[in-house]
Amino acid sequence: MTQRSRNFLLLAPAGAWFLVMLVIPLTVVLIFSFGERGAAGGYVPAFTLEQYANLPARWAAFKNTLILAPAGTLASLLIAYPLAYYLAVRADPRWKTALLVLVIVPFWTSILIRSYAWIFLLGGRGIPALLAAIGIEDVRLINTPFAVLIGIVYGYLPLMVFPIFVNLDRLDKRLLEASSDLGASPWRTFLQVTLPMSLPGIATGCLLVFILLMGEFLIPAILGGGKVFFVGNALVDLFLQSRNWAYGSAVAATLVILMLVSVTAYMRLIRRLGAQREDVALM
Amino acid sequence: MRIYAAFVYLFLYIPIGVIALFSFNAGRHASQFQGFSTQWYGKALSNPFVMEALQTSLIVALVSATCASVFGTMAAVALQGTKGPLRTAFDLLIYVAVMIPGIVIGIATLIGLVTLFDQLNPVLAAIWPGGPPPQLSMGYGSLIAAHTLFTMALVIIIIRARLAGMDRALAEASSDLYATPMGTFRQVTLPLIFPAILAGFLLSFTFSFDDFIIAFFVAGSETTLPIYVFSSIRRGVTPEINAIGTMVLAASLLLLIAAQVLLRTGRRRG
């Protein structure tokens, strides 16, 4: 048997799997999105743009997603960066790995159960009860955008910390010393050396978190209580409750397109920022 | 700086601690701690719905992680020696499988398979020799197939990273010494990438066991543990869910530690 045919055989099961479980289903979604809804739900073949024209009916879900996904990404970044900096630059090298693992581990455990924990903490008898004890009455936290934001940061913080840590950890610490030897204040060293050099890590972290947030369902479902809903929640409603497959497919296709467009635009922006930095460095 | 880090760790671990603490609550109330008791663990473990959901989750996770590790390893090894359009196609498919949100994978699998089954069922009925023909429907099969898709992409990525870090000269030396390709694979490549395969298996298992969103769409009439927990949360917070949650967290922690240790020993040996 030649190497070529052997490789072909080895790739066959994975290839078949990708074809049947990924390529065909995604094509079906695309075809259905141009179809019509059946009388008893489901799908009737047709070629119409009606479903796409009807998208504004779910505008609230798109609006929430397009506001809270970037906001959640930004909030995660602001909280993750100082921690990643501490772990990479300041922490005792002997404890570094253990401390990093402690940050990462929650990410690989059930997000369902970790979000459930916040029902406890944000619900009427959790933090609001504590606040009432010190005189701040009538604080409502659960089922608000704030609760969803906390759930997001809690769920995706590890994913943001890791790439920034890796980036800062590889950074040549002598650059920081050189900067301070040349009379720069610590703050200036951070702004002009550390922060620009950690941009690739920031970019990766934001990309990972943003992609996952665009398709989020669980966190708004559990902590938003039907008041703060994402496109993901609209999709569950359309496919599992109202069984409107044609319209649901159009919503799903639009979500994927929105994701691709924003990710591409984001990558362009990052590349341009990187290029500008090199220009500055050359001067 | 240190204090800040301590705060973030508290933020990460207090919620988990609270769940675990209240799982040992003697009282029914989810808000006041009324003494220590393990009764909710007993209740959860003797609840037939929980046990059935657990069994479904374990079977699906075990089978899909096995398929993902075997087919993923095969593909990763073959991709090393593949160039041209086939390689590009696979790179693209792996990228798409990881990039597309889980919810879209769930939806696509649901309507894709239901449409396929609607076409196949009449054909099966027509050609089935005697007896009532089998009805293809959503359930174990679709759960396993959908989980395998995502975790296989994960395994391919992990193993390729391991293969890329491996010394190619070893495999070449083996074939110069007249080992067959199969012999080289069995005696050189496999031992070197085995820790990565096992780590990939454990990560796949954890992913499948914890997955809610894909299962929610493709489970059909089956109930996995996350689906059970999700529908219970909707009905209200009880210490029983805390007990289940604590057990699930503890189990995934153990698996994760095992995967970490394996990846580490693999790196040292390589």
Short mmCIF file of C-alpha atoms in Angstrom, two decimals, chain B residues 73-219:
data_model
loop_
_atom_site.label_atom_id
_atom_site.label_comp_id
_atom_site.label_asym_id
_atom_site.label_seq_id
_atom_site.Cartn_x
_atom_site.Cartn_y
_atom_site.Cartn_z
CA THR B 73 -5.46 10.26 16.21
CA MET B 74 -5.73 8.49 12.85
CA ALA B 75 -6.50 11.80 11.13
CA ALA B 76 -3.77 13.73 12.97
CA VAL B 77 -1.11 11.15 12.05
CA ALA B 78 -2.23 11.05 8.41
CA LEU B 79 -2.41 14.86 8.15
CA GLN B 80 1.28 15.04 9.04
CA GLY B 81 2.20 13.45 5.72
CA THR B 82 -0.57 15.09 3.67
CA LYS B 83 -0.28 18.21 1.55
CA GLY B 84 -2.37 19.94 -1.07
CA PRO B 85 -6.15 20.39 -1.24
CA LEU B 86 -6.94 17.51 1.14
CA ARG B 87 -4.85 19.12 3.85
CA THR B 88 -6.42 22.52 3.22
CA ALA B 89 -9.91 21.00 3.36
CA PHE B 90 -9.22 19.33 6.71
CA ASP B 91 -7.65 22.46 8.18
CA LEU B 92 -10.77 24.38 7.16
CA LEU B 93 -13.17 21.75 8.57
CA ILE B 94 -11.35 21.62 11.92
CA TYR B 95 -11.39 25.41 12.08
CA VAL B 96 -15.12 25.53 11.29
CA ALA B 97 -15.93 22.78 13.82
CA VAL B 98 -14.20 24.73 16.59
CA MET B 99 -15.35 28.21 15.54
CA ILE B 100 -19.08 27.64 14.95
CA PRO B 101 -21.03 28.19 18.19
CA GLY B 102 -22.19 25.00 19.92
CA ILE B 103 -25.79 26.12 19.59
CA VAL B 104 -25.52 26.29 15.78
CA ILE B 105 -23.92 22.81 15.73
CA GLY B 106 -26.88 21.59 17.82
CA ILE B 107 -29.47 23.17 15.53
CA ALA B 108 -27.76 22.03 12.35
CA THR B 109 -27.45 18.45 13.65
CA LEU B 110 -31.09 18.45 14.71
CA ILE B 111 -32.61 19.58 11.44
CA GLY B 112 -29.97 17.84 9.31
CA LEU B 113 -30.53 14.45 10.92
CA VAL B 114 -34.32 14.77 11.18
CA THR B 115 -34.46 15.59 7.47
CA LEU B 116 -32.14 12.67 6.68
CA PHE B 117 -34.18 10.26 8.84
CA ASP B 118 -37.43 11.40 7.18
CA GLN B 119 -35.91 10.37 3.85
CA LEU B 120 -34.42 7.10 5.09
CA ASN B 121 -37.28 5.74 7.20
CA PRO B 122 -39.68 5.03 4.25
CA VAL B 123 -36.80 3.41 2.35
CA LEU B 124 -35.98 1.23 5.36
CA ALA B 125 -39.64 0.27 5.73
CA ALA B 126 -39.79 -0.71 2.06
CA ILE B 127 -36.73 -2.94 2.07
CA TRP B 128 -36.98 -4.37 5.60
CA PRO B 129 -37.48 -8.14 5.43
CA GLY B 130 -40.37 -9.10 7.75
CA GLY B 131 -41.34 -7.64 11.11
CA PRO B 132 -41.78 -3.97 11.94
CA PRO B 133 -38.92 -1.93 10.44
CA PRO B 134 -36.63 0.05 12.77
CA GLN B 135 -37.38 3.77 13.03
CA LEU B 136 -34.33 6.03 12.91
CA SER B 137 -34.73 8.83 15.44
CA MET B 138 -32.81 11.23 17.63
CA GLY B 139 -31.29 9.71 20.77
CA TYR B 140 -28.07 7.99 21.76
CA GLY B 141 -26.81 7.87 18.19
CA SER B 142 -27.27 11.56 17.46
CA LEU B 143 -25.84 12.55 20.86
CA ILE B 144 -22.72 10.46 20.33
CA ALA B 145 -22.27 11.60 16.72
CA ALA B 146 -22.60 15.30 17.57
CA HIS B 147 -20.26 15.13 20.56
CA THR B 148 -17.74 13.13 18.55
CA LEU B 149 -17.66 15.84 15.89
CA PHE B 150 -16.55 18.58 18.25
CA THR B 151 -14.23 16.49 20.43
CA MET B 152 -12.59 14.88 17.38
CA ALA B 153 -11.56 18.34 16.19
CA LEU B 154 -10.15 18.95 19.67
CA VAL B 155 -8.19 15.67 19.65
CA ILE B 156 -6.76 16.39 16.19
CA ILE B 157 -5.52 19.79 17.40
CA ILE B 158 -3.93 18.33 20.56
CA ILE B 159 -2.22 15.42 18.76
CA ARG B 160 -0.97 17.59 15.92
CA ALA B 161 0.65 19.92 18.46
CA ARG B 162 2.33 16.89 20.04
CA LEU B 163 3.48 15.49 16.67
CA ALA B 164 4.86 18.89 15.66
CA GLY B 165 7.00 18.92 18.81
CA MET B 166 8.28 15.41 18.11
CA ASP B 167 11.67 14.69 16.62
CA ARG B 168 11.02 13.56 13.04
CA ALA B 169 14.45 11.92 12.90
CA LEU B 170 13.18 9.14 15.19
CA ALA B 171 10.55 7.97 12.71
CA GLU B 172 13.01 8.30 9.82
CA ALA B 173 15.67 6.31 11.70
CA SER B 174 13.11 3.60 12.34
CA SER B 175 12.19 3.29 8.68
CA ASP B 176 15.89 3.37 7.67
CA LEU B 177 16.31 0.35 9.95
CA TYR B 178 13.69 -1.45 7.83
CA ALA B 179 10.72 -1.12 10.17
CA THR B 180 7.41 -1.28 8.32
CA PRO B 181 5.25 1.90 8.53
CA MET B 182 2.98 0.03 10.94
CA GLY B 183 5.97 -1.08 13.01
CA THR B 184 7.31 2.48 13.17
CA PHE B 185 3.91 3.73 14.26
CA ARG B 186 3.50 1.04 16.93
CA GLN B 187 7.01 1.16 18.34
CA VAL B 188 8.05 4.79 17.89
CA THR B 189 5.22 7.22 17.22
CA LEU B 190 2.47 5.71 19.37
CA PRO B 191 4.46 5.51 22.63
CA LEU B 192 5.53 9.13 22.14
CA ILE B 193 2.05 10.52 21.47
CA PHE B 194 0.19 8.18 23.82
CA PRO B 195 0.02 10.64 26.75
CA ALA B 196 -1.45 13.24 24.36
CA ILE B 197 -4.05 10.72 23.13
CA LEU B 198 -5.05 9.89 26.69
CA ALA B 199 -5.22 13.59 27.60
CA GLY B 200 -7.36 14.18 24.50
CA PHE B 201 -9.63 11.33 25.58
CA LEU B 202 -10.07 12.78 29.07
CA LEU B 203 -10.75 16.30 27.77
CA SER B 204 -13.26 14.88 25.27
CA PHE B 205 -14.94 12.89 28.01
CA THR B 206 -15.20 15.99 30.24
CA PHE B 207 -16.53 18.08 27.37
CA SER B 208 -19.18 15.54 26.42
CA PHE B 209 -20.19 14.90 30.02
CA ASP B 210 -20.60 18.62 30.76
CA ASP B 211 -22.14 19.66 27.43
CA PHE B 212 -25.61 21.07 27.67
CA ILE B 213 -26.36 23.09 24.57
CA ILE B 214 -25.66 20.51 21.83
CA ALA B 215 -27.38 17.76 23.83
CA PHE B 216 -30.42 19.99 24.41
CA PHE B 217 -31.11 19.93 20.65
CA VAL B 218 -30.09 16.43 19.64
CA ALA B 219 -31.01 14.27 22.66
#
